Amino acid sequence: MNVYDSRQIENMMRQAGYQRAGSADKADLIIVNTCAIRDKAEQKLYSLLGRLAPIKQRNPDVVLAVGGCVAQQEGKALLSRVPYLDLVFGTHTLNRIPELVARVISTKSRIVDVGIHVIEDPLPTENARGNGKEVSRFVTIMRGCDNFCTYCVVPYVRGRETSRAPDRIIAEIEALVGEGIREVTLLGQNVNSYGNREGLITFPELLLKVNEISGLSRIRFTTSHPKDLSDALIESFVSLEKLCPHIHLPVQSGSDAVLKRMKRRYTRDMFSERVAGLREKCGDIALTSDIIVGFPGETESDFQLTLDLIQEIQFDGLFAFKYSDRPNARAAGYMAKVSEKEKARRLQVLLDCQQAITLKKNRALEGTEQVVLVEGVSRMSDTRDPQWTGRSLNNKIVNFTIPEKIAPSEEDWVGRQVKVVIYKGLLHSLQGKMLA
Ligand code: SAH
Ligand code: SF4
């Protein structure tokens, strides 16, 4: 979401006459977009601001702005904490950034705007301009969240859930396709409740419309809350040819006691039942998830239940995080905190357990044919024998070569879907050779 928002900011500043500078020390304006999801993300802001301080010292006319979730959370306090900061703007102020920057410059004052305003929908073309090489883009379809999971800061910093109008989303994706984009990932904190509040179409209905956009090859989305994963959405994986067979379904914990205190509103059995439903309908759909270790009160046996669930489900990949207290989130007040050392240990045990599963799953793909959307030449590549890179339908990174006899390697394959036979499954990628 921040990637998407940052692009909107960049486009608005371009319209206001700014251009991207090569590096921070060549810029007249530095905008830092921030994430508050975990304490670590927030700390990154403070270390970055520390590194930017000498630039402001050398040239006080440089405008330094901080926006996004940490800005929304801290507001005025950020100006006091960072005396050389000029502008703090929140998550609902996106459309006002050019005006706010102009005001900082003309009044030579320090400004905070973290008010809750309606976020005007960006013009479709504003997201479109890319660097010509991009193949895949995020498209925000909803903002905010109403779920209030007890560990989570999102409802406080991003506000209530709102959905963008379908025609605006479609127009934006059509413009992206016109610029050469072939894959979109639709973004929302809980895409299943898309349109509910506004009485718009449902998420599966939106997917159907996106599926009809000609020139678009692939659709992905994130995130689907397990409690709301509907049969209609499962059906979409079967009926929509552009919807890629991969779902990110964050489970957070395998212990019902922890899930209850997290206020996730599903049990471990309900989660397993939904996964079984998915797999029954869509065979080899890839499944990834998020896990939080060390939620307050998580006992060793709760943690074992999570490990047990991981063994049972056999996810294709996991994002695992050490729990951290977030301002305003209810769990910050929960007792029985797990020590940092213990959280680190549990994280490592969990990652080791998942690594073995991921490797096993990727090795099982050796000998199979995968359809790959080509994104570019792989970074590891040497020029004599270029390695191309892209993603399979189920979202695995595939690095592959193109045999001389199939096609000259100078040909540009970016944005095209090709068939690749896999000869090696590694932990983070698959290795293959393009087929004729
Ligand atoms: N809306 C998505 C999650 C978005 S946040 C959902 O409900 O599934 C992305 C991930 O960050 C979460 O799934 C969770 O695993 C992690 N996360 C959120 N708050 C956290 C916290 N306080 N400490 C550690 N991890 C956290
Ligand atoms: Fe946070 Fe829960 Fe909303 Fe996801 S569903 S953004 S975890 S409050």
XYZ file of C-alpha atoms and ligand atoms in Angstrom:
470
model
C 0.000 0.000 0.000
C 2.848 2.326 0.716
C 4.380 1.508 -2.656
C 1.087 2.498 -4.259
C 0.729 5.665 -2.153
C 4.332 6.691 -2.808
C 3.685 6.502 -6.514
C 0.649 8.759 -6.157
C 2.768 11.219 -4.205
C 5.462 11.108 -6.865
C 2.932 11.713 -9.643
C 1.349 14.634 -7.817
C 4.732 16.225 -7.240
C 5.598 15.731 -10.914
C 2.445 17.605 -11.836
C 3.564 20.348 -9.464
C 6.786 20.624 -11.460
C 9.134 18.390 -9.472
C 11.357 15.666 -10.910
C 12.881 12.613 -9.271
C 16.397 13.391 -7.997
C 19.157 10.803 -8.337
C 19.766 10.699 -4.582
C 18.667 12.392 -1.374
C 21.660 14.748 -1.263
C 20.743 16.141 -4.701
C 17.092 16.764 -3.793
C 15.261 19.992 -2.929
C 12.462 18.007 -1.374
C 12.724 14.724 0.532
C 9.526 12.841 1.320
C 9.683 9.810 3.572
C 6.628 7.554 3.479
C 6.391 5.447 6.616
C 5.043 2.158 7.957
C 3.913 1.647 11.566
C 2.884 -2.009 11.428
C 5.694 -3.138 13.733
C 8.052 -1.288 16.021
C 10.964 -2.224 13.756
C 9.378 -0.405 10.809
C 8.944 2.680 12.960
C 12.547 2.579 14.186
C 13.719 2.527 10.568
C 12.231 6.001 10.141
C 14.267 7.414 13.006
C 17.507 5.952 11.737
C 16.802 7.249 8.235
C 16.054 10.721 9.596
C 19.373 10.569 11.434
C 21.149 9.866 8.158
C 19.303 12.727 6.446
C 20.229 15.276 9.130
C 23.586 16.298 7.547
C 21.768 17.167 4.288
C 19.502 19.583 6.138
C 22.519 20.980 8.016
C 24.362 21.681 4.775
C 21.313 23.164 3.083
C 18.483 24.388 5.324
C 16.343 25.174 2.233
C 15.839 21.493 1.532
C 12.282 20.578 2.528
C 12.070 17.402 4.614
C 8.633 15.769 4.919
C 7.429 12.634 6.680
C 4.114 11.075 5.729
C 2.117 7.875 6.123
C 1.325 5.767 9.151
C 4.043 6.844 11.611
C 3.244 10.470 10.760
C -0.456 9.811 11.387
C 0.371 8.124 14.680
C 2.852 10.675 16.017
C 1.521 13.937 14.511
C 2.958 17.006 16.182
C 5.203 14.909 18.431
C 7.296 14.112 15.372
C 8.086 17.804 14.841
C 9.299 18.095 18.449
C 11.312 14.907 18.231
C 12.973 15.857 14.923
C 13.753 19.604 15.064
C 14.860 19.775 11.425
C 11.644 18.282 10.054
C 9.489 20.683 7.978
C 6.306 18.787 7.228
C 4.291 15.951 8.756
C 1.351 14.638 6.725
C -0.929 11.748 7.600
C -2.566 8.944 5.679
C -5.594 11.023 4.680
C -3.701 13.998 3.344
C -2.279 12.477 0.203
C -4.034 14.818 -2.198
C -2.866 17.900 -0.321
C 0.843 17.222 -0.454
C 1.740 19.636 -3.287
C -0.190 22.392 -1.533
C 1.389 21.595 1.854
C 4.902 21.614 0.393
C 4.208 24.948 -1.326
C 3.000 26.378 1.982
C 6.105 25.225 3.851
C 8.245 26.981 1.243
C 6.216 30.205 1.014
C 5.592 30.690 4.740
C 8.907 29.205 5.927
C 6.932 27.490 8.662
C 6.726 23.934 9.929
C 3.392 22.255 9.197
C 1.481 19.241 10.546
C -1.611 17.911 8.774
C -2.866 14.622 10.150
C -6.569 15.395 9.865
C -9.014 12.774 8.664
C -10.256 13.902 5.259
C -11.909 12.020 2.454
C -9.133 10.721 0.210
C -10.017 11.823 -3.280
C -9.675 9.043 -5.740
C -6.638 9.530 -7.924
C -7.087 9.936 -11.650
C -6.403 6.650 -13.416
C -3.512 8.053 -15.396
C -1.793 9.184 -12.223
C -0.812 5.639 -11.388
C -0.031 4.727 -14.934
C 3.282 6.333 -15.719
C 5.944 3.718 -15.161
C 9.498 3.287 -16.304
C 8.401 1.211 -19.266
C 9.988 -1.967 -17.915
C 7.492 -2.765 -15.218
C 5.206 -5.704 -15.724
C 3.325 -5.853 -12.447
C 1.651 -3.201 -10.321
C -0.275 -2.845 -7.082
C -3.698 -1.244 -7.256
C -5.329 -0.199 -4.001
C -9.021 -1.058 -4.053
C -9.775 -0.356 -0.385
C -8.293 1.707 2.381
C -8.414 1.351 6.162
C -9.767 -1.536 8.218
C -12.664 -2.123 10.607
C -11.491 -5.392 12.118
C -9.480 -4.157 15.098
C -7.384 -7.275 15.643
C -5.933 -6.570 19.059
C -2.266 -6.422 17.968
C -2.839 -4.192 14.971
C -2.303 -0.483 14.422
C -3.917 -0.303 10.960
C -7.442 0.790 12.020
C -5.888 3.606 14.077
C -3.513 4.952 11.452
C -5.447 4.163 8.262
C -8.934 4.794 9.593
C -12.258 3.183 8.728
C -12.618 0.856 5.797
C -13.538 2.521 2.512
C -13.713 1.005 -0.965
C -12.914 2.711 -4.247
C -15.606 2.749 -6.930
C -15.301 -0.172 -9.389
C -15.294 2.058 -12.479
C -12.321 4.018 -11.122
C -10.428 0.809 -10.406
C -11.182 -0.579 -13.863
C -10.203 2.689 -15.555
C -6.939 2.709 -13.615
C -6.086 -0.870 -14.579
C -6.960 -0.170 -18.228
C -4.577 2.773 -18.175
C -1.882 0.567 -16.610
C -2.369 -2.058 -19.309
C -1.996 0.712 -21.884
C 1.425 1.434 -20.366
C 2.521 -2.188 -20.708
C 1.504 -3.583 -17.305
C 0.410 -7.237 -17.569
C -0.299 -8.178 -13.951
C -2.099 -6.351 -11.152
C -2.294 -7.130 -7.462
C -5.468 -5.710 -5.933
C -4.842 -4.423 -2.427
C -7.016 -4.169 0.640
C -6.668 -5.170 4.307
C -9.625 -7.481 3.873
C -10.615 -7.675 0.216
C -13.568 -9.905 1.041
C -15.488 -7.006 2.517
C -14.900 -4.915 -0.616
C -17.866 -2.653 -1.330
C -19.892 -3.717 1.739
C -20.030 -0.370 3.434
C -20.746 1.603 0.254
C -23.140 -0.975 -1.191
C -20.956 -1.466 -4.278
C -20.455 -4.731 -6.133
C -18.849 -7.646 -4.241
C -15.178 -8.598 -4.499
C -15.822 -11.666 -6.713
C -17.894 -9.383 -8.975
C -15.030 -6.900 -9.133
C -12.654 -9.733 -10.036
C -14.979 -10.716 -12.856
C -14.802 -7.187 -14.276
C -11.011 -7.045 -13.963
C -10.789 -10.431 -15.647
C -12.491 -8.926 -18.703
C -9.833 -6.244 -19.262
C -8.158 -7.138 -22.516
C -4.386 -7.055 -22.565
C -4.183 -7.913 -18.861
C -2.657 -11.354 -18.314
C -2.787 -11.928 -14.589
C -4.704 -10.899 -11.477
C -3.581 -11.343 -7.891
C -4.943 -9.903 -4.677
C -4.022 -9.498 -1.050
C -5.176 -9.787 1.711
C -8.095 -12.070 2.320
C -9.079 -12.445 5.977
C -9.709 -16.151 6.699
C -12.966 -15.388 8.525
C -14.452 -13.882 5.343
C -13.098 -16.212 2.670
C -16.327 -16.957 0.842
C -17.354 -19.837 -1.398
C -17.903 -17.252 -4.140
C -14.251 -16.214 -3.912
C -13.090 -19.837 -3.971
C -15.250 -20.264 -7.071
C -13.486 -17.281 -8.715
C -10.229 -19.238 -8.727
C -11.980 -21.899 -10.773
C -13.885 -19.658 -13.172
C -11.552 -16.713 -13.868
C -8.675 -17.658 -16.152
C -6.577 -14.599 -15.235
C -6.814 -15.073 -11.461
C -3.542 -16.701 -10.424
C -3.754 -19.845 -8.262
C -2.169 -18.380 -5.147
C -3.771 -17.019 -2.012
C -2.208 -15.237 0.937
C -4.264 -16.215 3.954
C -2.763 -14.916 7.200
C -3.492 -17.313 10.048
C -1.328 -15.577 12.737
C -1.439 -18.510 15.199
C -2.416 -22.163 15.484
C -3.764 -21.804 19.014
C -7.458 -21.044 19.540
C -6.695 -19.311 22.841
C -4.277 -16.924 21.111
C -6.572 -16.410 18.095
C -9.333 -15.442 20.506
C -7.164 -12.889 22.288
C -6.051 -11.566 18.902
C -9.753 -11.159 18.059
C -9.331 -12.894 14.714
C -12.858 -14.365 14.868
C -11.965 -17.822 13.529
C -10.672 -20.988 15.132
C -7.880 -23.210 13.942
C -10.476 -25.737 12.729
C -12.342 -23.077 10.773
C -9.075 -22.101 9.111
C -8.223 -25.711 8.207
C -11.732 -26.220 6.863
C -11.415 -23.177 4.550
C -8.047 -24.400 3.295
C -9.537 -27.826 2.610
C -12.368 -26.116 0.661
C -9.836 -24.180 -1.395
C -7.739 -27.224 -2.140
C -10.730 -29.330 -3.007
C -11.859 -26.834 -5.655
C -8.526 -25.544 -6.898
C -6.157 -28.490 -6.570
C -2.651 -27.144 -6.415
C -3.381 -23.547 -5.384
C -0.346 -22.095 -3.602
C -0.921 -20.930 -0.070
C 1.108 -18.422 1.925
C 0.456 -16.954 5.339
C 1.545 -14.600 8.121
C 2.406 -15.724 11.637
C 3.026 -13.641 14.738
C 5.213 -15.274 17.389
C 5.291 -14.145 21.009
C 1.852 -12.548 21.219
C 1.293 -11.605 24.892
C 0.477 -14.722 26.887
C 1.586 -17.118 24.117
C 2.797 -20.212 25.982
C 5.178 -22.861 24.730
C 2.203 -25.130 24.090
C 0.418 -22.372 22.098
C 3.571 -22.054 20.035
C 3.717 -25.830 19.525
C 0.145 -25.671 18.218
C 1.309 -23.127 15.621
C 4.171 -25.400 14.558
C 1.724 -28.245 14.384
C -0.614 -26.235 12.139
C 2.282 -25.372 9.846
C 3.066 -29.062 9.488
C -0.581 -29.830 8.887
C -1.263 -27.157 6.253
C 2.110 -27.218 4.458
C 2.161 -23.591 3.307
C 4.236 -22.675 0.254
C 5.770 -19.794 2.173
C 5.393 -17.863 5.417
C 6.007 -14.338 6.615
C 6.705 -14.613 10.321
C 7.057 -11.701 12.713
C 7.970 -11.160 16.339
C 5.039 -9.506 18.065
C 5.594 -5.881 19.012
C 3.320 -3.546 20.991
C 1.683 -0.860 18.871
C 0.269 2.397 20.218
C -3.502 2.228 20.854
C -3.744 -1.454 19.891
C -5.498 -3.341 22.680
C -2.853 -6.068 23.071
C -0.300 -3.432 24.076
C -2.077 -3.499 27.443
C -2.072 -7.295 27.707
C 0.105 -8.765 30.440
C 2.426 -11.765 30.253
C 4.674 -10.331 27.570
C 7.025 -12.819 25.961
C 10.696 -11.805 26.254
C 12.594 -10.611 23.177
C 14.952 -13.545 23.526
C 12.130 -16.061 23.567
C 10.399 -14.373 20.617
C 13.635 -14.598 18.643
C 13.989 -18.272 19.507
C 10.423 -19.100 18.495
C 10.827 -17.158 15.254
C 13.929 -19.147 14.365
C 12.323 -22.504 15.179
C 9.342 -21.555 13.063
C 11.421 -20.352 10.117
C 13.525 -23.545 10.195
C 10.366 -25.635 10.196
C 8.920 -23.694 7.242
C 12.195 -23.753 5.295
C 12.140 -27.514 5.156
C 8.532 -27.432 3.904
C 9.205 -24.728 1.282
C 12.233 -26.587 -0.010
C 10.327 -29.857 -0.192
C 7.475 -28.164 -2.089
C 9.815 -26.414 -4.517
C 11.747 -29.638 -5.172
C 8.474 -31.375 -5.950
C 8.144 -28.963 -8.896
C 11.307 -30.305 -10.551
C 10.394 -31.711 -13.952
C 7.133 -29.740 -14.190
C 6.260 -27.076 -16.761
C 5.435 -23.629 -15.388
C 3.931 -20.627 -17.142
C 6.153 -17.670 -16.315
C 5.376 -13.979 -16.767
C 8.779 -12.563 -17.672
C 9.845 -9.566 -15.565
C 13.409 -9.021 -16.721
C 16.953 -10.279 -16.779
C 17.986 -11.801 -13.479
C 20.466 -9.882 -11.373
C 22.756 -12.878 -10.992
C 22.960 -13.138 -14.723
C 26.225 -12.972 -16.650
C 25.877 -11.404 -20.084
C 27.035 -14.362 -22.135
C 24.267 -16.600 -20.902
C 21.506 -14.334 -19.634
C 19.221 -15.614 -16.944
C 15.696 -14.347 -17.259
C 13.429 -13.980 -14.296
C 9.707 -13.942 -13.668
C 7.007 -15.570 -11.607
C 5.036 -18.745 -12.037
C 1.248 -18.666 -11.770
C 1.506 -19.710 -8.148
C 3.893 -16.858 -7.420
C 7.248 -18.629 -7.260
C 10.262 -16.783 -8.602
C 11.582 -18.636 -11.652
C 15.044 -17.936 -13.084
C 15.559 -19.495 -16.464
C 17.688 -19.578 -19.572
C 16.546 -19.467 -23.165
C 18.331 -22.072 -25.282
C 19.991 -20.536 -28.383
C 18.029 -22.734 -30.729
C 14.696 -21.426 -29.408
C 15.279 -17.714 -29.771
C 18.056 -15.161 -29.932
C 18.749 -13.958 -26.416
C 18.541 -10.282 -27.483
C 14.838 -10.634 -28.018
C 12.803 -8.803 -25.424
C 10.712 -11.236 -23.445
C 9.625 -8.821 -20.726
C 5.840 -8.853 -20.236
C 5.338 -12.108 -22.133
C 4.199 -15.426 -20.695
C 6.478 -18.331 -21.557
C 6.637 -22.016 -20.687
C 9.576 -23.057 -18.563
C 10.573 -26.543 -17.527
C 11.910 -26.622 -13.970
C 15.080 -28.570 -13.302
C 15.876 -27.328 -9.788
C 13.761 -26.259 -6.834
C 15.637 -24.006 -4.400
C 14.501 -22.335 -1.193
C 13.644 -18.955 -2.682
C 13.345 -19.704 -6.376
C 13.047 -22.277 -9.101
C 15.634 -22.812 -11.820
C 14.519 -23.682 -15.326
C 14.885 -23.655 -19.089
C 12.429 -22.115 -21.530
C 10.547 -24.510 -23.742
C 9.989 -23.958 -27.435
N -4.924 -7.156 6.883
C -4.039 -8.260 6.908
C -2.748 -7.986 7.645
C -2.027 -6.730 7.383
S -0.687 -6.415 8.445
C -4.726 -9.410 7.638
O -5.536 -9.209 8.501
O -4.391 -10.528 7.352
C 0.489 -7.620 7.868
C 0.965 -8.568 8.932
O 1.724 -7.892 9.898
C -0.129 -9.249 9.735
O -0.709 -10.332 9.067
C 0.594 -9.676 10.990
O 1.152 -10.967 10.846
C 1.723 -8.648 11.101
N 1.518 -7.736 12.237
C 0.533 -6.830 12.391
N 0.650 -6.203 13.583
C 1.742 -6.727 14.198
C 2.373 -6.500 15.453
N 1.902 -5.622 16.332
N 3.496 -7.227 15.745
C 3.971 -8.135 14.858
N 3.412 -8.384 13.676
C 2.308 -7.702 13.336
Fe -4.922 -5.306 11.082
Fe -6.718 -7.226 11.533
Fe -7.305 -5.168 9.910
Fe -5.552 -7.015 9.130
S -7.723 -7.362 9.556
S -5.306 -4.788 8.973
S -4.522 -7.522 11.031
S -6.904 -5.047 12.113
